[in-house]
């Protein structure tokens, strides 16, 4: 039974240092463990910024961000890594081996655990094809791993760490529809019980989410299920129809 990973934002306002206007304005929501919360909205709406507050890359100027009732500003960096797994919109690798990248959040993970995470992330095949497998070297700007492969490695890295909260920032839109469907089917099992927040562009990716938040201009302008929003929310209908 899921009991941990509840994310709660209360009246959060945030602006980037030096910027005149806030990027998020009075954002409140709860994301429950065992559920998927999807966030959709036009470019610049503030989706990535929202995730960066949950993963505490920034602190809000007003309001609070809490996980299981504890303000994220009270969590240390190390603690944070085991609580929140962020799969960034621009996935990055550290210079090192594929294995060391995958173990970043949990150094004691076994090879078997890495392969299982790779299987779920639809990355096992290409890693197996590398001459050195998990010991293949990658570099930050390296070209021996494609953008799509980088993304899958970042998903696998988050799975290995087994956080309470997963934040997927637009992680699926570059995948072909079949791979997207396979990946998310496996993810459902691998992340069961955790809180999953998915920023997405494709309606097919978020259709089945327990809760969808519609963002526009730094505010949450709608929330509900796909069917509820189709019925009630003009912004959502515009996104779905575009
Ligand atoms: P996307 O990924 O294109 O769909 O857009 P979102 O919804 O992820 O938007 P986000 O959060 O990246 O940006 C929201 C606003 O904040 C947008 O006007 C650009 C601005 N912004 C984003 N990152 C930074 C930053 O690092 N510094 C400053 N000054 N502004 C930023
Ligand atoms: Mg973004």
PDB file of C-alpha atoms and ligand atoms in Angstrom:
ATOM      1  CA  UNK A   1       0.000   0.000   0.000  1.00  0.00           C
ATOM      2  CA  UNK A   2       1.510   3.317  -1.027  1.00  0.00           C
ATOM      3  CA  UNK A   3       2.174   5.538   1.941  1.00  0.00           C
ATOM      4  CA  UNK A   4       5.007   7.851   1.014  1.00  0.00           C
ATOM      5  CA  UNK A   5       5.955  10.502  -1.508  1.00  0.00           C
ATOM      6  CA  UNK A   6       3.016  12.863  -1.181  1.00  0.00           C
ATOM      7  CA  UNK A   7       3.956  16.159  -2.830  1.00  0.00           C
ATOM      8  CA  UNK A   8       2.177  19.301  -1.712  1.00  0.00           C
ATOM      9  CA  UNK A   9       2.662  22.805  -3.091  1.00  0.00           C
ATOM     10  CA  UNK A  10       0.896  25.636  -1.317  1.00  0.00           C
ATOM     11  CA  UNK A  11       0.478  28.985  -2.968  1.00  0.00           C
ATOM     12  CA  UNK A  12       3.924  28.912  -4.549  1.00  0.00           C
ATOM     13  CA  UNK A  13       5.274  32.038  -6.200  1.00  0.00           C
ATOM     14  CA  UNK A  14       8.663  32.006  -7.899  1.00  0.00           C
ATOM     15  CA  UNK A  15      10.670  34.263 -10.181  1.00  0.00           C
ATOM     16  CA  UNK A  16      14.174  33.658 -11.524  1.00  0.00           C
ATOM     17  CA  UNK A  17      16.894  35.797  -9.955  1.00  0.00           C
ATOM     18  CA  UNK A  18      16.972  39.176 -11.669  1.00  0.00           C
ATOM     19  CA  UNK A  19      13.750  38.621 -13.615  1.00  0.00           C
ATOM     20  CA  UNK A  20      10.978  41.173 -13.231  1.00  0.00           C
ATOM     21  CA  UNK A  21       7.902  38.998 -13.310  1.00  0.00           C
ATOM     22  CA  UNK A  22       7.306  35.770 -11.414  1.00  0.00           C
ATOM     23  CA  UNK A  23       7.254  32.622 -13.532  1.00  0.00           C
ATOM     24  CA  UNK A  24       4.964  30.776 -11.129  1.00  0.00           C
ATOM     25  CA  UNK A  25       2.148  32.627  -9.463  1.00  0.00           C
ATOM     26  CA  UNK A  26       0.121  31.121  -6.636  1.00  0.00           C
ATOM     27  CA  UNK A  27       0.505  27.457  -7.621  1.00  0.00           C
ATOM     28  CA  UNK A  28      -1.108  24.899  -5.311  1.00  0.00           C
ATOM     29  CA  UNK A  29      -1.637  21.185  -5.808  1.00  0.00           C
ATOM     30  CA  UNK A  30      -1.248  17.795  -4.195  1.00  0.00           C
ATOM     31  CA  UNK A  31       0.238  14.749  -5.957  1.00  0.00           C
ATOM     32  CA  UNK A  32      -0.600  11.520  -4.169  1.00  0.00           C
ATOM     33  CA  UNK A  33       1.523   8.362  -3.802  1.00  0.00           C
ATOM     34  CA  UNK A  34       0.452   5.515  -6.076  1.00  0.00           C
ATOM     35  CA  UNK A  35      -0.955   8.019  -8.540  1.00  0.00           C
ATOM     36  CA  UNK A  36       0.192   9.715 -11.717  1.00  0.00           C
ATOM     37  CA  UNK A  37      -0.177  13.473 -11.927  1.00  0.00           C
ATOM     38  CA  UNK A  38       0.307  14.860 -15.430  1.00  0.00           C
ATOM     39  CA  UNK A  39       1.171  18.465 -16.226  1.00  0.00           C
ATOM     40  CA  UNK A  40       0.381  19.904 -19.628  1.00  0.00           C
ATOM     41  CA  UNK A  41       0.632  23.448 -20.935  1.00  0.00           C
ATOM     42  CA  UNK A  42       2.128  25.566 -23.684  1.00  0.00           C
ATOM     43  CA  UNK A  43       5.832  26.291 -23.943  1.00  0.00           C
ATOM     44  CA  UNK A  44       6.990  28.727 -21.262  1.00  0.00           C
ATOM     45  CA  UNK A  45       4.003  27.936 -19.031  1.00  0.00           C
ATOM     46  CA  UNK A  46       6.357  27.085 -16.157  1.00  0.00           C
ATOM     47  CA  UNK A  47       6.282  23.274 -16.142  1.00  0.00           C
ATOM     48  CA  UNK A  48      10.031  22.724 -15.893  1.00  0.00           C
ATOM     49  CA  UNK A  49      10.301  25.501 -13.329  1.00  0.00           C
ATOM     50  CA  UNK A  50       7.661  23.779 -11.220  1.00  0.00           C
ATOM     51  CA  UNK A  51       9.636  20.521 -11.247  1.00  0.00           C
ATOM     52  CA  UNK A  52      12.819  22.385 -10.357  1.00  0.00           C
ATOM     53  CA  UNK A  53      11.123  23.629  -7.181  1.00  0.00           C
ATOM     54  CA  UNK A  54       9.974  20.114  -6.239  1.00  0.00           C
ATOM     55  CA  UNK A  55      13.545  18.862  -6.747  1.00  0.00           C
ATOM     56  CA  UNK A  56      14.812  21.943  -4.913  1.00  0.00           C
ATOM     57  CA  UNK A  57      17.074  23.403  -7.520  1.00  0.00           C
ATOM     58  CA  UNK A  58      15.395  26.650  -6.499  1.00  0.00           C
ATOM     59  CA  UNK A  59      13.412  27.782  -3.471  1.00  0.00           C
ATOM     60  CA  UNK A  60      10.136  29.660  -3.894  1.00  0.00           C
ATOM     61  CA  UNK A  61       9.912  33.316  -2.853  1.00  0.00           C
ATOM     62  CA  UNK A  62       6.514  32.604  -1.333  1.00  0.00           C
ATOM     63  CA  UNK A  63       4.591  29.523  -0.367  1.00  0.00           C
ATOM     64  CA  UNK A  64       5.811  26.032   0.465  1.00  0.00           C
ATOM     65  CA  UNK A  65       6.903  22.814  -1.198  1.00  0.00           C
ATOM     66  CA  UNK A  66       6.616  19.728   1.009  1.00  0.00           C
ATOM     67  CA  UNK A  67       7.099  15.999   0.554  1.00  0.00           C
ATOM     68  CA  UNK A  68       5.349  13.816   3.109  1.00  0.00           C
ATOM     69  CA  UNK A  69       4.772  16.898   5.213  1.00  0.00           C
ATOM     70  CA  UNK A  70       8.449  17.910   5.332  1.00  0.00           C
ATOM     71  CA  UNK A  71       9.517  21.104   3.593  1.00  0.00           C
ATOM     72  CA  UNK A  72      12.037  20.249   0.858  1.00  0.00           C
ATOM     73  CA  UNK A  73      14.199  23.081   2.197  1.00  0.00           C
ATOM     74  CA  UNK A  74      14.751  20.900   5.284  1.00  0.00           C
ATOM     75  CA  UNK A  75      16.052  17.972   3.229  1.00  0.00           C
ATOM     76  CA  UNK A  76      19.810  17.712   2.710  1.00  0.00           C
ATOM     77  CA  UNK A  77      21.262  17.179  -0.750  1.00  0.00           C
ATOM     78  CA  UNK A  78      21.939  13.506  -0.097  1.00  0.00           C
ATOM     79  CA  UNK A  79      18.488  12.906   1.359  1.00  0.00           C
ATOM     80  CA  UNK A  80      16.945  14.723  -1.577  1.00  0.00           C
ATOM     81  CA  UNK A  81      18.524  12.270  -4.043  1.00  0.00           C
ATOM     82  CA  UNK A  82      16.770   9.330  -2.395  1.00  0.00           C
ATOM     83  CA  UNK A  83      13.445  11.163  -2.147  1.00  0.00           C
ATOM     84  CA  UNK A  84      13.117  12.757  -5.596  1.00  0.00           C
ATOM     85  CA  UNK A  85      14.191  11.334  -8.950  1.00  0.00           C
ATOM     86  CA  UNK A  86      14.189  13.974 -11.684  1.00  0.00           C
ATOM     87  CA  UNK A  87      14.437  12.932 -15.320  1.00  0.00           C
ATOM     88  CA  UNK A  88      15.315  16.304 -16.853  1.00  0.00           C
ATOM     89  CA  UNK A  89      13.973  17.682 -20.112  1.00  0.00           C
ATOM     90  CA  UNK A  90      17.566  17.929 -21.341  1.00  0.00           C
ATOM     91  CA  UNK A  91      18.972  14.624 -20.154  1.00  0.00           C
ATOM     92  CA  UNK A  92      22.637  14.656 -19.169  1.00  0.00           C
ATOM     93  CA  UNK A  93      25.269  12.049 -18.460  1.00  0.00           C
ATOM     94  CA  UNK A  94      28.323  12.363 -16.270  1.00  0.00           C
ATOM     95  CA  UNK A  95      31.734  11.510 -17.671  1.00  0.00           C
ATOM     96  CA  UNK A  96      32.324   7.895 -16.701  1.00  0.00           C
ATOM     97  CA  UNK A  97      30.876   4.520 -17.568  1.00  0.00           C
ATOM     98  CA  UNK A  98      27.244   3.717 -18.282  1.00  0.00           C
ATOM     99  CA  UNK A  99      27.243   1.688 -15.057  1.00  0.00           C
ATOM    100  CA  UNK A 100      28.542   4.554 -12.915  1.00  0.00           C
ATOM    101  CA  UNK A 101      25.909   6.832 -14.447  1.00  0.00           C
ATOM    102  CA  UNK A 102      23.160   4.382 -13.589  1.00  0.00           C
ATOM    103  CA  UNK A 103      24.462   3.932 -10.022  1.00  0.00           C
ATOM    104  CA  UNK A 104      24.583   7.658  -9.345  1.00  0.00           C
ATOM    105  CA  UNK A 105      21.664   7.674  -6.906  1.00  0.00           C
ATOM    106  CA  UNK A 106      22.398   4.270  -5.312  1.00  0.00           C
ATOM    107  CA  UNK A 107      26.060   3.225  -5.520  1.00  0.00           C
ATOM    108  CA  UNK A 108      25.376  -0.214  -4.028  1.00  0.00           C
ATOM    109  CA  UNK A 109      22.994  -1.292  -6.812  1.00  0.00           C
ATOM    110  CA  UNK A 110      23.915  -4.654  -8.375  1.00  0.00           C
ATOM    111  CA  UNK A 111      24.468  -5.246 -12.092  1.00  0.00           C
ATOM    112  CA  UNK A 112      21.231  -7.240 -12.156  1.00  0.00           C
ATOM    113  CA  UNK A 113      19.360  -4.205 -10.839  1.00  0.00           C
ATOM    114  CA  UNK A 114      20.936  -2.001 -13.502  1.00  0.00           C
ATOM    115  CA  UNK A 115      19.878  -4.401 -16.266  1.00  0.00           C
ATOM    116  CA  UNK A 116      16.349  -4.582 -14.881  1.00  0.00           C
ATOM    117  CA  UNK A 117      16.105  -0.770 -14.882  1.00  0.00           C
ATOM    118  CA  UNK A 118      17.492  -0.700 -18.427  1.00  0.00           C
ATOM    119  CA  UNK A 119      14.937  -3.276 -19.524  1.00  0.00           C
ATOM    120  CA  UNK A 120      12.075  -1.136 -18.198  1.00  0.00           C
ATOM    121  CA  UNK A 121      13.588   2.032 -19.715  1.00  0.00           C
ATOM    122  CA  UNK A 122      13.851   0.304 -23.125  1.00  0.00           C
ATOM    123  CA  UNK A 123      17.621   0.736 -23.023  1.00  0.00           C
ATOM    124  CA  UNK A 124      18.908  -2.818 -22.470  1.00  0.00           C
ATOM    125  CA  UNK A 125      19.351  -3.612 -26.163  1.00  0.00           C
ATOM    126  CA  UNK A 126      21.594  -0.712 -27.049  1.00  0.00           C
ATOM    127  CA  UNK A 127      23.733  -1.107 -23.916  1.00  0.00           C
ATOM    128  CA  UNK A 128      24.156  -4.801 -24.699  1.00  0.00           C
ATOM    129  CA  UNK A 129      25.343  -3.865 -28.180  1.00  0.00           C
ATOM    130  CA  UNK A 130      28.102  -1.630 -26.787  1.00  0.00           C
ATOM    131  CA  UNK A 131      31.525  -3.302 -26.883  1.00  0.00           C
ATOM    132  CA  UNK A 132      31.968  -2.913 -23.142  1.00  0.00           C
ATOM    133  CA  UNK A 133      28.320  -3.048 -22.031  1.00  0.00           C
ATOM    134  CA  UNK A 134      27.862  -1.384 -18.629  1.00  0.00           C
ATOM    135  CA  UNK A 135      31.582  -0.531 -18.633  1.00  0.00           C
ATOM    136  CA  UNK A 136      31.302   1.480 -21.864  1.00  0.00           C
ATOM    137  CA  UNK A 137      32.572   5.004 -21.307  1.00  0.00           C
ATOM    138  CA  UNK A 138      30.366   8.001 -21.987  1.00  0.00           C
ATOM    139  CA  UNK A 139      31.179  11.671 -21.666  1.00  0.00           C
ATOM    140  CA  UNK A 140      29.084  14.724 -20.940  1.00  0.00           C
ATOM    141  CA  UNK A 141      29.049  15.978 -24.485  1.00  0.00           C
ATOM    142  CA  UNK A 142      29.846  12.576 -25.959  1.00  0.00           C
ATOM    143  CA  UNK A 143      28.482  11.417 -29.264  1.00  0.00           C
ATOM    144  CA  UNK A 144      28.618   7.659 -28.701  1.00  0.00           C
ATOM    145  CA  UNK A 145      25.148   7.873 -27.091  1.00  0.00           C
ATOM    146  CA  UNK A 146      22.256   9.422 -29.018  1.00  0.00           C
ATOM    147  CA  UNK A 147      19.757  11.865 -27.511  1.00  0.00           C
ATOM    148  CA  UNK A 148      17.076   9.193 -27.235  1.00  0.00           C
ATOM    149  CA  UNK A 149      19.525   6.754 -25.628  1.00  0.00           C
ATOM    150  CA  UNK A 150      20.636   9.448 -23.193  1.00  0.00           C
ATOM    151  CA  UNK A 151      17.005   9.948 -22.213  1.00  0.00           C
ATOM    152  CA  UNK A 152      16.509   6.242 -21.567  1.00  0.00           C
ATOM    153  CA  UNK A 153      19.692   6.078 -19.499  1.00  0.00           C
ATOM    154  CA  UNK A 154      18.389   8.962 -17.375  1.00  0.00           C
ATOM    155  CA  UNK A 155      15.095   7.118 -16.872  1.00  0.00           C
ATOM    156  CA  UNK A 156      16.989   3.956 -15.894  1.00  0.00           C
ATOM    157  CA  UNK A 157      19.187   5.979 -13.522  1.00  0.00           C
ATOM    158  CA  UNK A 158      16.107   7.296 -11.735  1.00  0.00           C
ATOM    159  CA  UNK A 159      14.616   3.793 -11.481  1.00  0.00           C
ATOM    160  CA  UNK A 160      17.815   2.401  -9.949  1.00  0.00           C
ATOM    161  CA  UNK A 161      17.652   5.033  -7.183  1.00  0.00           C
ATOM    162  CA  UNK A 162      14.084   3.985  -6.211  1.00  0.00           C
ATOM    163  CA  UNK A 163      12.926   7.439  -5.078  1.00  0.00           C
ATOM    164  CA  UNK A 164       9.551   8.157  -3.503  1.00  0.00           C
ATOM    165  CA  UNK A 165       8.790  10.790  -6.138  1.00  0.00           C
ATOM    166  CA  UNK A 166       9.494  10.572  -9.878  1.00  0.00           C
ATOM    167  CA  UNK A 167       9.521  13.735 -11.976  1.00  0.00           C
ATOM    168  CA  UNK A 168       9.489  13.063 -15.721  1.00  0.00           C
ATOM    169  CA  UNK A 169      10.044  16.286 -17.657  1.00  0.00           C
ATOM    170  CA  UNK A 170       8.887  15.697 -21.201  1.00  0.00           C
ATOM    171  CA  UNK A 171      10.728  12.375 -21.208  1.00  0.00           C
ATOM    172  CA  UNK A 172       8.521  10.556 -23.670  1.00  0.00           C
ATOM    173  CA  UNK A 173       7.721  12.946 -26.518  1.00  0.00           C
ATOM    174  CA  UNK A 174      10.901  12.122 -28.457  1.00  0.00           C
ATOM    175  CA  UNK A 175      10.115   8.395 -28.429  1.00  0.00           C
ATOM    176  CA  UNK A 176       8.128   6.737 -31.187  1.00  0.00           C
ATOM    177  CA  UNK A 177       4.598   5.873 -30.129  1.00  0.00           C
ATOM    178  CA  UNK A 178       5.257   2.120 -29.779  1.00  0.00           C
ATOM    179  CA  UNK A 179       8.355   2.592 -27.596  1.00  0.00           C
ATOM    180  CA  UNK A 180       6.520   5.234 -25.562  1.00  0.00           C
ATOM    181  CA  UNK A 181       3.661   2.793 -24.896  1.00  0.00           C
ATOM    182  CA  UNK A 182       6.002  -0.114 -23.987  1.00  0.00           C
ATOM    183  CA  UNK A 183       8.105   2.057 -21.754  1.00  0.00           C
ATOM    184  CA  UNK A 184       5.208   3.503 -19.827  1.00  0.00           C
ATOM    185  CA  UNK A 185       3.599   0.096 -19.390  1.00  0.00           C
ATOM    186  CA  UNK A 186       6.765  -1.178 -17.678  1.00  0.00           C
ATOM    187  CA  UNK A 187       7.131   2.059 -15.716  1.00  0.00           C
ATOM    188  CA  UNK A 188       3.700   1.573 -14.199  1.00  0.00           C
ATOM    189  CA  UNK A 189       4.973  -1.530 -12.429  1.00  0.00           C
ATOM    190  CA  UNK A 190       8.455  -0.246 -11.656  1.00  0.00           C
ATOM    191  CA  UNK A 191       7.149   2.939 -10.020  1.00  0.00           C
ATOM    192  CA  UNK A 192       4.105   1.396  -8.320  1.00  0.00           C
ATOM    193  CA  UNK A 193       3.443   3.009  -4.958  1.00  0.00           C
ATOM    194  CA  UNK A 194       5.577   6.060  -5.715  1.00  0.00           C
ATOM    195  CA  UNK A 195       4.298   9.503  -6.641  1.00  0.00           C
ATOM    196  CA  UNK A 196       4.695  10.054 -10.374  1.00  0.00           C
ATOM    197  CA  UNK A 197       4.572  13.508 -11.950  1.00  0.00           C
ATOM    198  CA  UNK A 198       4.790  13.616 -15.736  1.00  0.00           C
ATOM    199  CA  UNK A 199       5.185  16.724 -17.864  1.00  0.00           C
ATOM    200  CA  UNK A 200       3.993  15.766 -21.331  1.00  0.00           C
ATOM    201  CA  UNK A 201       2.996  17.130 -24.693  1.00  0.00           C
ATOM    202  CA  UNK A 202       1.184  14.146 -26.155  1.00  0.00           C
ATOM    203  CA  UNK A 203      -2.342  13.626 -24.990  1.00  0.00           C
ATOM    204  CA  UNK A 204      -1.882   9.852 -25.370  1.00  0.00           C
ATOM    205  CA  UNK A 205       0.810  10.044 -22.683  1.00  0.00           C
ATOM    206  CA  UNK A 206      -1.413  11.691 -20.088  1.00  0.00           C
ATOM    207  CA  UNK A 207      -4.878  10.420 -20.972  1.00  0.00           C
ATOM    208  CA  UNK A 208      -4.894   7.788 -18.248  1.00  0.00           C
ATOM    209  CA  UNK A 209      -3.338   9.987 -15.529  1.00  0.00           C
ATOM    210  CA  UNK A 210      -5.219  10.083 -12.230  1.00  0.00           C
ATOM    211  CA  UNK A 211      -5.012  13.860 -12.278  1.00  0.00           C
ATOM    212  CA  UNK A 212      -4.071  16.344 -14.979  1.00  0.00           C
ATOM    213  CA  UNK A 213      -2.966  19.900 -14.204  1.00  0.00           C
ATOM    214  CA  UNK A 214      -3.286  22.433 -17.006  1.00  0.00           C
ATOM    215  CA  UNK A 215      -0.734  25.235 -16.766  1.00  0.00           C
ATOM    216  CA  UNK A 216      -0.838  28.569 -18.508  1.00  0.00           C
ATOM    217  CA  UNK A 217       1.297  31.630 -17.846  1.00  0.00           C
ATOM    218  CA  UNK A 218       2.672  30.294 -14.563  1.00  0.00           C
ATOM    219  CA  UNK A 219      -0.660  29.343 -13.041  1.00  0.00           C
ATOM    220  CA  UNK A 220      -2.689  26.153 -12.776  1.00  0.00           C
ATOM    221  CA  UNK A 221      -5.789  26.954 -14.831  1.00  0.00           C
ATOM    222  CA  UNK A 222      -7.442  23.562 -14.718  1.00  0.00           C
ATOM    223  CA  UNK A 223      -7.297  20.228 -12.965  1.00  0.00           C
ATOM    224  CA  UNK A 224      -9.145  16.958 -13.320  1.00  0.00           C
ATOM    225  CA  UNK A 225      -9.188  13.790 -15.368  1.00  0.00           C
ATOM    226  CA  UNK A 226      -8.980  13.819 -19.152  1.00  0.00           C
ATOM    227  CA  UNK A 227     -12.759  13.478 -19.490  1.00  0.00           C
ATOM    228  CA  UNK A 228     -13.489  16.119 -16.862  1.00  0.00           C
ATOM    229  CA  UNK A 229     -11.144  18.615 -18.507  1.00  0.00           C
ATOM    230  CA  UNK A 230     -12.477  17.957 -21.983  1.00  0.00           C
ATOM    231  CA  UNK A 231     -15.866  18.852 -20.608  1.00  0.00           C
ATOM    232  CA  UNK A 232     -14.895  21.885 -18.568  1.00  0.00           C
ATOM    233  CA  UNK A 233     -11.616  23.440 -19.651  1.00  0.00           C
ATOM    234  CA  UNK A 234     -11.172  25.546 -22.767  1.00  0.00           C
ATOM    235  CA  UNK A 235      -7.348  25.640 -22.528  1.00  0.00           C
ATOM    236  CA  UNK A 236      -7.230  21.851 -22.282  1.00  0.00           C
ATOM    237  CA  UNK A 237      -9.536  21.453 -25.267  1.00  0.00           C
ATOM    238  CA  UNK A 238      -7.294  23.753 -27.294  1.00  0.00           C
ATOM    239  CA  UNK A 239      -4.214  21.683 -26.387  1.00  0.00           C
ATOM    240  CA  UNK A 240      -5.957  18.415 -27.204  1.00  0.00           C
ATOM    241  CA  UNK A 241      -7.209  19.693 -30.537  1.00  0.00           C
ATOM    242  CA  UNK A 242      -3.910  21.265 -31.628  1.00  0.00           C
TER     243      UNK A 242
HETATM  244  P1  LIG B   1       8.604  24.065 -22.329  1.00  0.00           P
HETATM  245  O1  LIG B   1       9.601  23.135 -21.753  1.00  0.00           O
HETATM  246  O2  LIG B   1       9.147  24.804 -23.512  1.00  0.00           O
HETATM  247  O3  LIG B   1       7.292  23.407 -22.667  1.00  0.00           O
HETATM  248  O4  LIG B   1       8.265  25.227 -21.268  1.00  0.00           O
HETATM  249  P2  LIG B   1       8.048  25.118 -19.681  1.00  0.00           P
HETATM  250  O5  LIG B   1       6.585  25.098 -19.408  1.00  0.00           O
HETATM  251  O6  LIG B   1       8.867  24.016 -19.123  1.00  0.00           O
HETATM  252  O7  LIG B   1       8.591  26.531 -19.151  1.00  0.00           O
HETATM  253  P3  LIG B   1       9.827  26.860 -18.191  1.00  0.00           P
HETATM  254  O8  LIG B   1       9.487  26.513 -16.811  1.00  0.00           O
HETATM  255  O9  LIG B   1      11.096  26.300 -18.745  1.00  0.00           O
HETATM  256  O10 LIG B   1       9.926  28.432 -18.354  1.00  0.00           O
HETATM  257  C1  LIG B   1       8.964  29.304 -17.811  1.00  0.00           C
HETATM  258  C2  LIG B   1       9.438  30.730 -17.992  1.00  0.00           C
HETATM  259  O11 LIG B   1      10.617  30.960 -17.246  1.00  0.00           O
HETATM  260  C3  LIG B   1       9.764  31.111 -19.417  1.00  0.00           C
HETATM  261  O12 LIG B   1       9.325  32.449 -19.599  1.00  0.00           O
HETATM  262  C4  LIG B   1      11.258  31.062 -19.491  1.00  0.00           C
HETATM  263  C5  LIG B   1      11.686  31.383 -18.084  1.00  0.00           C
HETATM  264  N1  LIG B   1      12.900  30.659 -17.663  1.00  0.00           N
HETATM  265  C6  LIG B   1      13.091  29.313 -17.682  1.00  0.00           C
HETATM  266  N2  LIG B   1      14.295  28.992 -17.184  1.00  0.00           N
HETATM  267  C7  LIG B   1      14.882  30.159 -16.843  1.00  0.00           C
HETATM  268  C8  LIG B   1      16.145  30.484 -16.252  1.00  0.00           C
HETATM  269  O13 LIG B   1      16.971  29.618 -15.948  1.00  0.00           O
HETATM  270  N3  LIG B   1      16.389  31.827 -16.033  1.00  0.00           N
HETATM  271  C9  LIG B   1      15.476  32.809 -16.354  1.00  0.00           C
HETATM  272  N4  LIG B   1      15.782  34.081 -16.094  1.00  0.00           N
HETATM  273  N5  LIG B   1      14.289  32.528 -16.913  1.00  0.00           N
HETATM  274  C10 LIG B   1      13.996  31.229 -17.143  1.00  0.00           C
HETATM  275 MG1  LIG B   2      10.078  22.618 -19.924  1.00  0.00          MG
END
